[in-house]
Amino acid sequence: MTDYRRLRVALLGAGAVGSQVASLLLRHGDELADRAGARLELAGIAVRDVDAPRDVDLPRELFTTDAETLITGSDIVIELMGGIEPARSHILLGLGSGTDVVTANKALLATHGPEIYEAAERVGASVYYEAAAAGAIPIIRPLRDSLAGDRVVRIMGIVNGTTNYILDRMDGEGADFADVLADAQRLGYAEADPTADVEGYDAAQKAAILASLAFHTAVPLEAVHREGITGVTADMIEEAREAGFVIKLLAVCERLGEGGPESISVRVYPALVPRDHPLGAVHGANNAVFVEAEAAGSLMFYGAGAGGVQTASAVLGDVVSAARRHIAGGTGVGESTRANLPIVSIGHVLTRYQITLEVSDEAGVLAAIAGLLSDGGVSVATLVQTVIPASDGTDRESARLIIGTHRATDSALSAAVDRLTASDVVERVVSVLRVEGE
Ligand code: NAP
């Protein structure tokens, strides 16, 4: 056995991910040592309750509630506690005492990323966070390293497994949101409080992390436009299907201003995606990140976006990288935020829309609606009309209009929808959805 240098690894947290990381570190110690060029010695595991049951059997003597002492004697700190505090203080303590840090904490990085990266840069340490966006899928390293010589134009990601599971089942079964959510909670795909997932907060945190890396710009969470999926109905899914689309909760990170001053947009919302787009084929709780880069073209990263052991794979990859850096020496790779591009608000973003209306089936209605849209600069690209027979046996029929628009700004579209809602010829605005990936 090669006599490798020993690196002390402090693990903070032994929950779904942490317990798997500890187990893999202990089980594959020799192999990891050969790959890292250093023996990774699990120095201890900090938790709240040392006697709590764990997902896997781990030596009792490794557990401690004294995270600070564990951190200060370590070379690498793996933070898998989650939440903001004490995770933030522990990471800063580790960086301050010269350790490298591995974390999967998207909530912390999306809110306190710059503070943590600056602390690392001050001491020449590194922060690794492959597991913080899209779980097991390698996407941080491709954006940070593999694509560092290219220019990312756009990222479209399905980065929340719970919402993809819900939307996919609604699409497959024609079921309602509330029924599928209740079932997802029963099966463990959704939390008892599903707000972070279904309202898009989790996806927004990941979007902020991905956009910061892709565009070399610090993207604060507040700059990410966020809409969730609670308003998506079985009818909307069915209409999408008839028009050749599937509804997905997308994190879209986009470079704008081709040929002129550049800016970026970062947004999360349910959108219509063509069924034959690679993202249209992402089923169940899987995640996928579709990256378009100037030279590389389109790239798709696909796989498990969560799960204890799957996420542990990404964490251990980071631990090996951190160990190699310790052995090689030199300063860590800091975050690249020098492009510092302005972030535009959603109102200025151009997208195509699909608007579904119920209107009275009378002469002149189509012209009136086209006029209401074009008054604000929204032009009609496609129109499908179906007659809805009167339910009361009279001959007062209505029509359902599915209007595809040319690209329009979000603010122009919102104003047009307000005009449609107020108009006498429109009985109901059924849905307004953005179209992505065409
Ligand atoms: P978890 O199951 O809730 O486990 C959290 C662990 O941290 C527990 O062992 C807990 O100790 C410990 N802990 C929490 N607060 C603590 C405190 N104040 N002091 C000491 N220990 C504390 O969390 P998880 O699902 O493993 O997630 C960990 C991180 O990975 C989070 O940032 C999460 O966002 C991220 N992540 C998770 C997944 C996933 O699939 N689960 C995927 C990607 C990223 P006790 O056990 O004693 O309570």
Coordinates of C-alpha atoms and ligand atoms in Angstrom, one line a residue:
M1 CA 0.0 0.0 0.0
T2 CA 1.4 3.4 -1.0
D3 CA 2.3 5.5 2.0
Y4 CA 0.3 8.6 1.2
R5 CA 0.2 11.9 3.1
R6 CA -2.8 12.0 5.4
L7 CA -5.4 14.8 5.0
R8 CA -7.9 15.2 7.8
V9 CA -11.5 15.6 6.6
A10 CA -14.2 17.1 8.8
L11 CA -17.7 16.2 7.9
L12 CA -20.5 18.5 9.1
G13 CA -23.8 16.7 9.0
A14 CA -24.8 13.0 8.6
G15 CA -28.3 13.3 7.1
A16 CA -29.4 12.0 3.7
V17 CA -26.2 13.1 2.0
G18 CA -23.7 13.3 4.8
S19 CA -24.2 9.7 6.0
Q20 CA -23.6 8.4 2.5
V21 CA -20.5 10.5 2.1
A22 CA -19.1 9.1 5.4
S23 CA -19.9 5.6 4.3
L24 CA -18.2 5.9 0.9
L25 CA -15.2 7.6 2.4
L26 CA -14.7 4.7 4.8
R27 CA -15.5 2.0 2.3
H28 CA -13.5 3.2 -0.6
G29 CA -10.6 4.7 1.4
D30 CA -7.8 2.9 -0.5
E31 CA -9.2 3.7 -4.0
L32 CA -9.8 7.3 -3.1
A33 CA -6.3 7.6 -1.7
D34 CA -4.9 6.4 -5.1
R35 CA -7.0 8.9 -7.0
A36 CA -6.4 11.8 -4.7
G37 CA -2.8 11.1 -4.0
A38 CA -3.5 11.5 -0.3
R39 CA -5.2 9.4 2.3
L40 CA -8.5 11.0 3.2
E41 CA -8.9 10.4 7.0
L42 CA -12.5 11.0 8.2
A43 CA -11.5 12.9 11.4
G44 CA -15.1 13.3 12.7
I45 CA -18.7 14.0 12.0
A46 CA -20.4 17.0 13.6
V47 CA -24.2 16.6 14.1
R48 CA -26.9 17.9 16.5
D49 CA -27.6 14.5 18.1
V50 CA -24.8 11.9 18.3
D51 CA -27.4 9.2 19.1
A52 CA -29.8 9.9 16.3
P53 CA -30.5 6.9 14.0
R54 CA -28.5 7.1 10.7
D55 CA -29.3 5.8 7.2
V56 CA -26.1 3.7 7.3
D57 CA -23.9 2.2 10.0
L58 CA -21.1 4.5 11.0
P59 CA -18.6 4.2 13.9
R60 CA -20.2 5.9 17.0
E61 CA -16.8 7.4 18.0
L62 CA -16.6 9.6 14.9
F63 CA -19.7 11.6 16.0
T64 CA -19.4 14.9 17.9
T65 CA -21.5 18.0 18.6
D66 CA -18.3 20.1 18.8
A67 CA -18.1 21.3 15.1
E68 CA -15.6 24.1 15.8
T69 CA -12.9 21.9 17.3
L70 CA -13.3 19.4 14.5
I71 CA -13.0 22.2 11.8
T72 CA -9.9 23.9 13.2
G73 CA -7.9 20.6 13.1
S74 CA -8.8 19.7 9.6
D75 CA -7.5 20.1 6.0
I76 CA -10.8 19.8 4.2
V77 CA -14.3 20.6 5.6
I78 CA -17.4 19.0 4.0
E79 CA -20.5 21.0 4.9
L80 CA -23.7 19.0 4.6
M81 CA -25.8 20.5 7.3
G82 CA -27.9 22.7 5.0
G83 CA -29.5 26.0 6.0
I84 CA -27.7 29.3 6.6
E85 CA -26.5 29.2 10.2
P86 CA -24.4 27.6 11.6
A87 CA -23.3 26.4 8.1
R88 CA -22.1 29.9 7.1
S89 CA -20.0 30.4 10.3
H90 CA -18.6 27.0 10.1
I91 CA -17.5 27.4 6.5
L92 CA -15.9 30.8 7.3
L93 CA -14.2 29.3 10.3
G94 CA -12.8 26.6 8.1
L95 CA -11.6 29.0 5.4
G96 CA -10.1 31.3 8.1
S97 CA -8.0 28.4 9.4
G98 CA -6.8 27.4 5.9
T99 CA -9.0 24.5 5.0
D100 CA -10.6 23.9 1.6
V101 CA -14.4 23.6 1.8
V102 CA -16.8 21.3 0.0
T103 CA -20.5 22.1 0.3
A104 CA -23.8 21.2 -1.3
N105 CA -25.6 24.1 0.3
K106 CA -27.4 26.0 -2.6
A107 CA -29.4 28.1 -0.2
L108 CA -26.2 29.4 1.5
L109 CA -24.3 29.9 -1.8
A110 CA -27.2 31.7 -3.5
T111 CA -27.5 34.2 -0.5
H112 CA -23.9 34.4 0.9
G113 CA -21.8 33.2 -2.0
P114 CA -19.7 36.3 -2.5
E115 CA -18.8 36.5 1.2
I116 CA -17.7 32.9 1.2
Y117 CA -15.7 33.2 -2.1
E118 CA -14.0 36.4 -0.9
A119 CA -13.0 34.7 2.4
A120 CA -11.6 31.8 0.4
E121 CA -9.7 34.1 -2.0
R122 CA -8.2 36.0 1.0
V123 CA -6.4 32.9 2.2
G124 CA -5.9 31.2 -1.2
A125 CA -8.3 28.4 -0.4
S126 CA -11.0 26.8 -2.6
V127 CA -14.7 26.3 -2.3
Y128 CA -16.1 23.3 -4.2
Y129 CA -19.9 23.0 -4.7
E130 CA -20.6 20.5 -7.5
A131 CA -23.6 19.1 -5.6
A132 CA -25.2 22.5 -5.0
A133 CA -26.9 22.5 -8.4
A134 CA -28.6 19.5 -10.0
G135 CA -27.3 16.9 -7.4
A136 CA -25.2 14.2 -9.0
I137 CA -25.1 15.8 -12.5
P138 CA -21.6 17.3 -13.2
I139 CA -22.5 20.9 -14.3
I140 CA -20.5 23.2 -12.0
R141 CA -17.1 21.9 -13.2
P142 CA -18.1 21.9 -16.9
L143 CA -19.2 25.6 -16.5
R144 CA -16.2 26.6 -14.4
D145 CA -13.5 24.6 -16.2
S146 CA -14.5 22.8 -19.4
L147 CA -16.3 25.8 -20.9
A148 CA -14.0 28.5 -19.4
G149 CA -12.7 29.1 -22.9
D150 CA -16.1 29.4 -24.6
R151 CA -18.9 31.9 -24.2
V152 CA -22.1 30.5 -22.7
V153 CA -25.1 32.0 -24.5
R154 CA -27.9 30.3 -22.6
I155 CA -28.7 27.7 -20.0
M156 CA -32.1 26.0 -19.7
G157 CA -32.3 23.7 -16.8
I158 CA -34.8 21.4 -15.2
V159 CA -33.1 21.7 -11.8
N160 CA -35.9 20.7 -9.4
G161 CA -36.8 17.0 -9.3
T162 CA -40.0 17.5 -7.2
T163 CA -41.6 19.8 -9.7
N164 CA -40.5 17.8 -12.7
Y165 CA -42.0 14.7 -11.0
I166 CA -45.3 16.5 -10.5
L167 CA -45.5 18.0 -14.0
D168 CA -44.5 14.8 -15.6
R169 CA -47.3 12.8 -13.8
M170 CA -49.8 15.6 -14.6
D171 CA -48.7 15.2 -18.3
G172 CA -48.8 11.4 -18.3
E173 CA -52.1 10.9 -16.3
G174 CA -54.1 14.1 -17.0
A175 CA -54.2 14.5 -13.2
D176 CA -54.7 17.7 -11.2
F177 CA -51.8 19.5 -9.4
A178 CA -53.2 19.1 -5.9
D179 CA -53.8 15.3 -6.3
V180 CA -50.3 14.7 -7.7
L181 CA -48.7 16.8 -5.0
A182 CA -50.5 14.9 -2.3
D183 CA -49.3 11.6 -3.8
A184 CA -45.7 13.0 -4.2
Q185 CA -45.7 13.9 -0.5
R186 CA -47.0 10.4 0.4
L187 CA -44.2 8.8 -1.7
G188 CA -41.4 11.1 -0.4
Y189 CA -40.9 13.0 -3.6
A190 CA -42.2 16.2 -2.0
E191 CA -41.6 17.7 1.4
A192 CA -44.5 18.1 3.9
D193 CA -44.1 21.9 3.3
P194 CA -43.5 21.9 -0.5
T195 CA -43.2 25.7 -0.9
A196 CA -39.4 25.8 -1.7
D197 CA -40.0 23.4 -4.6
V198 CA -43.4 24.2 -6.0
E199 CA -43.0 28.0 -5.7
G200 CA -39.6 27.8 -7.5
Y201 CA -37.4 29.0 -4.7
D202 CA -35.1 26.0 -4.9
A203 CA -34.8 26.3 -8.7
A204 CA -34.1 30.1 -8.3
Q205 CA -31.1 29.4 -5.9
K206 CA -29.7 27.0 -8.4
A207 CA -30.3 29.4 -11.3
A208 CA -28.3 32.1 -9.4
I209 CA -25.4 29.7 -8.9
L210 CA -25.4 28.5 -12.6
A211 CA -25.7 32.0 -14.0
S212 CA -22.9 33.4 -11.8
L213 CA -20.6 30.7 -13.2
A214 CA -21.8 30.8 -16.8
F215 CA -21.6 34.6 -17.2
H216 CA -18.7 35.4 -14.8
T217 CA -21.0 37.8 -12.9
A218 CA -22.2 37.7 -9.3
V219 CA -25.9 37.0 -9.5
P220 CA -27.8 37.8 -6.3
L221 CA -30.9 35.7 -5.6
E222 CA -33.0 38.8 -5.6
A223 CA -32.1 39.3 -9.3
V224 CA -33.7 36.0 -10.3
H225 CA -37.3 36.3 -11.5
R226 CA -39.3 33.4 -10.0
E227 CA -42.7 31.9 -10.7
G228 CA -43.8 28.4 -9.4
I229 CA -46.0 25.7 -10.8
T230 CA -49.1 26.0 -8.4
G231 CA -51.1 27.7 -11.2
V232 CA -50.5 25.0 -13.7
T233 CA -53.8 23.1 -14.4
A234 CA -54.6 19.8 -16.0
D235 CA -56.3 21.8 -18.8
M236 CA -53.1 23.8 -19.5
I237 CA -51.1 20.6 -19.7
E238 CA -53.7 19.1 -22.1
E239 CA -53.6 22.2 -24.3
A240 CA -49.8 22.1 -24.3
R241 CA -49.9 18.5 -25.4
E242 CA -52.3 19.2 -28.3
A243 CA -50.0 22.0 -29.5
G244 CA -47.0 19.7 -29.4
F245 CA -45.5 21.1 -26.1
V246 CA -44.9 19.9 -22.6
I247 CA -44.9 22.2 -19.5
K248 CA -41.6 22.2 -17.6
L249 CA -40.4 24.4 -14.7
L250 CA -37.3 25.9 -16.3
A251 CA -34.4 27.9 -14.9
V252 CA -33.3 30.1 -17.8
C253 CA -30.0 32.0 -17.7
E254 CA -29.5 34.0 -20.9
R255 CA -26.9 36.4 -22.3
L256 CA -28.7 39.3 -24.0
G257 CA -27.7 42.2 -26.3
E258 CA -26.0 40.5 -29.2
G259 CA -23.8 42.9 -31.1
G260 CA -24.4 45.7 -28.5
P261 CA -23.8 46.2 -24.8
E262 CA -24.3 42.8 -23.2
S263 CA -26.5 42.0 -20.2
I264 CA -28.0 38.8 -18.7
S265 CA -31.4 37.6 -17.6
V266 CA -32.0 34.9 -15.0
R267 CA -35.5 33.5 -14.5
V268 CA -37.5 30.6 -13.3
Y269 CA -41.0 29.8 -14.5
P270 CA -43.2 27.1 -16.0
A271 CA -42.8 27.2 -19.8
L272 CA -43.9 25.4 -22.8
V273 CA -41.1 23.3 -24.3
P274 CA -41.4 21.5 -27.6
R275 CA -42.0 17.8 -26.9
D276 CA -39.2 16.8 -29.2
H277 CA -36.7 19.1 -27.4
P278 CA -34.2 17.1 -25.3
L279 CA -35.6 18.8 -22.2
G280 CA -39.1 17.5 -23.2
A281 CA -37.8 13.9 -22.6
V282 CA -36.8 14.5 -19.0
H283 CA -39.2 12.4 -17.0
G284 CA -39.9 11.7 -13.3
A285 CA -37.7 13.4 -10.7
N286 CA -34.7 13.6 -13.0
N287 CA -32.9 16.8 -13.7
A288 CA -31.2 18.1 -16.9
V289 CA -29.3 21.2 -17.9
F290 CA -29.2 22.2 -21.5
V291 CA -26.3 24.6 -22.2
E292 CA -25.8 26.5 -25.4
A293 CA -22.3 27.9 -25.9
E294 CA -20.9 30.0 -28.8
A295 CA -18.3 27.5 -30.0
A296 CA -19.4 24.2 -28.4
G297 CA -23.0 24.5 -29.5
S298 CA -25.6 22.6 -27.6
L299 CA -24.7 20.3 -24.6
M300 CA -27.1 18.4 -22.4
F301 CA -26.3 17.2 -18.9
Y302 CA -28.8 14.7 -17.5
G303 CA -29.3 12.5 -14.4
A304 CA -30.3 12.4 -10.8
G305 CA -30.8 15.9 -9.3
A306 CA -31.1 14.6 -5.7
G307 CA -30.9 11.6 -3.5
G308 CA -28.4 10.9 -0.7
V309 CA -26.0 8.5 -2.4
Q310 CA -26.3 10.2 -5.8
T311 CA -25.5 13.6 -4.3
A312 CA -22.6 12.0 -2.3
S313 CA -21.0 11.1 -5.6
A314 CA -20.7 14.8 -6.5
V315 CA -19.5 15.7 -3.0
L316 CA -16.7 13.0 -3.1
G317 CA -15.6 14.2 -6.5
D318 CA -15.1 17.6 -4.9
V319 CA -13.2 16.1 -2.0
V320 CA -10.8 14.4 -4.4
S321 CA -10.2 17.7 -6.2
A322 CA -9.6 19.5 -2.9
A323 CA -7.2 16.8 -1.8
R324 CA -5.3 17.0 -5.1
R325 CA -5.0 20.8 -4.7
H326 CA -3.6 20.3 -1.1
I327 CA -1.0 18.0 -2.5
A328 CA -0.1 20.1 -5.5
G329 CA 0.0 23.3 -3.4
G330 CA -0.6 26.8 -4.8
T331 CA -3.7 29.0 -4.4
G332 CA -7.2 27.9 -5.1
V333 CA -9.2 28.7 -8.1
G334 CA -11.3 31.8 -7.2
E335 CA -14.7 32.6 -8.6
S336 CA -14.6 34.5 -11.9
T337 CA -16.9 37.4 -11.6
R338 CA -14.9 40.0 -13.6
A339 CA -17.4 40.3 -16.5
N340 CA -19.8 41.9 -14.0
L341 CA -22.6 42.1 -16.6
P342 CA -25.8 44.0 -15.8
I343 CA -28.8 41.9 -14.9
V344 CA -32.0 43.0 -16.7
S345 CA -35.4 42.7 -15.0
I346 CA -38.0 40.4 -16.4
G347 CA -40.0 43.2 -18.0
H348 CA -37.3 43.7 -20.7
V349 CA -36.9 40.0 -21.6
L350 CA -38.1 38.9 -25.0
T351 CA -39.9 35.6 -25.3
R352 CA -42.6 34.0 -27.4
Y353 CA -45.9 33.4 -25.6
Q354 CA -48.9 31.2 -26.0
I355 CA -52.2 32.8 -24.9
T356 CA -55.4 30.8 -24.6
L357 CA -58.6 32.8 -24.5
E358 CA -62.3 32.0 -24.5
V359 CA -64.2 34.6 -26.6
S360 CA -67.7 35.1 -27.8
D361 CA -68.0 33.5 -31.3
E362 CA -69.0 36.7 -33.2
A363 CA -67.9 38.4 -36.4
G364 CA -65.0 40.8 -35.8
V365 CA -63.7 39.2 -32.6
L366 CA -60.5 38.0 -34.2
A367 CA -59.7 41.5 -35.6
A368 CA -60.5 43.1 -32.2
I369 CA -58.1 40.7 -30.4
A370 CA -55.3 41.1 -32.9
G371 CA -55.8 44.9 -32.5
L372 CA -55.6 44.7 -28.7
L373 CA -52.4 42.7 -28.9
S374 CA -50.7 44.8 -31.6
D375 CA -51.6 48.1 -29.8
G376 CA -48.8 47.2 -27.4
G377 CA -46.4 45.8 -30.0
V378 CA -47.4 42.1 -29.6
S379 CA -47.9 40.4 -32.9
V380 CA -49.7 37.2 -33.7
A381 CA -47.6 34.3 -35.2
T382 CA -50.1 31.4 -35.0
L383 CA -53.8 31.1 -34.2
V384 CA -55.9 28.0 -33.6
Q385 CA -59.7 28.5 -33.1
T386 CA -62.1 25.9 -31.9
V387 CA -65.8 26.4 -31.3
I388 CA -67.2 25.6 -27.8
P389 CA -70.9 24.7 -28.1
A390 CA -73.2 26.5 -25.6
S391 CA -73.8 24.4 -22.5
D392 CA -77.3 25.9 -22.0
G393 CA -78.7 24.6 -25.3
T394 CA -78.9 28.0 -26.9
D395 CA -77.0 29.0 -30.0
R396 CA -74.7 31.4 -28.1
E397 CA -71.5 29.6 -28.9
S398 CA -68.0 30.6 -27.6
A399 CA -64.7 30.0 -29.2
R400 CA -61.4 29.0 -27.8
L401 CA -58.4 30.8 -29.3
I402 CA -54.9 29.6 -28.9
I403 CA -52.6 32.4 -30.0
G404 CA -48.9 32.0 -30.5
T405 CA -47.1 35.4 -30.4
H406 CA -43.9 36.6 -32.0
R407 CA -41.2 37.5 -29.4
A408 CA -42.4 40.3 -27.2
T409 CA -41.2 41.8 -24.0
D410 CA -42.7 40.6 -20.7
S411 CA -44.0 44.1 -19.9
A412 CA -45.6 44.5 -23.4
L413 CA -47.2 41.1 -23.0
S414 CA -48.5 41.8 -19.5
A415 CA -50.1 45.1 -20.7
A416 CA -51.7 43.3 -23.6
V417 CA -53.1 40.6 -21.3
D418 CA -54.6 43.4 -19.1
R419 CA -56.3 44.9 -22.2
L420 CA -57.6 41.4 -23.2
T421 CA -59.0 40.8 -19.7
A422 CA -60.8 44.2 -19.7
S423 CA -62.2 43.7 -23.2
D424 CA -65.9 42.9 -23.8
V425 CA -65.1 40.2 -26.5
V426 CA -62.9 38.1 -24.2
E427 CA -64.9 35.9 -21.8
R428 CA -61.9 34.4 -20.1
V429 CA -58.1 34.5 -20.3
V430 CA -57.5 30.8 -19.7
S431 CA -53.7 30.8 -19.6
V432 CA -50.6 32.7 -20.6
L433 CA -47.4 30.7 -20.9
R434 CA -43.9 31.5 -22.3
V435 CA -42.4 29.3 -25.0
E436 CA -38.8 28.2 -24.6
G437 CA -36.5 26.0 -26.6
E438 CA -37.9 26.5 -30.1
Ligands
NAP1 P1 -30.4 16.4 6.2 O1 -30.8 15.0 5.9 O2 -31.4 17.3 6.9 O3 -29.2 16.4 7.2 C1 -28.6 17.5 7.9 C2 -27.5 17.0 8.8 O4 -26.9 18.1 9.4 C3 -28.0 16.1 10.0 O5 -27.1 15.1 10.3 C4 -28.0 17.1 11.2 O6 -27.7 16.5 12.4 C5 -26.9 18.0 10.8 N1 -27.2 19.4 11.3 C6 -28.1 20.3 11.0 N2 -28.1 21.4 11.7 C7 -27.0 21.2 12.5 C8 -26.4 22.0 13.6 N3 -26.9 23.2 13.9 N4 -25.4 21.5 14.2 C9 -24.9 20.3 13.9 N5 -25.4 19.5 13.0 C10 -26.4 20.0 12.3 O7 -29.9 17.2 5.0 P2 -29.4 16.6 3.6 O8 -30.6 16.2 2.8 O9 -28.3 15.6 3.8 O10 -28.8 17.9 2.8 C11 -27.5 18.4 3.2 C12 -27.2 19.5 2.2 O11 -27.1 18.9 0.9 C13 -28.2 20.6 2.1 O12 -27.5 21.8 1.9 C14 -29.0 20.3 0.9 O13 -29.5 21.4 0.3 C15 -27.9 19.6 0.0 N6 -28.4 18.7 -1.0 C16 -29.2 17.7 -0.6 C17 -29.7 16.8 -1.6 C18 -30.5 15.6 -1.2 O14 -30.9 14.9 -2.1 N7 -30.8 15.4 0.0 C19 -29.3 17.0 -3.0 C20 -28.5 18.1 -3.3 C21 -28.0 18.9 -2.3 P3 -28.7 15.5 13.2 O15 -28.7 14.3 12.3 O16 -28.1 15.2 14.5 O17 -30.0 16.2 13.3

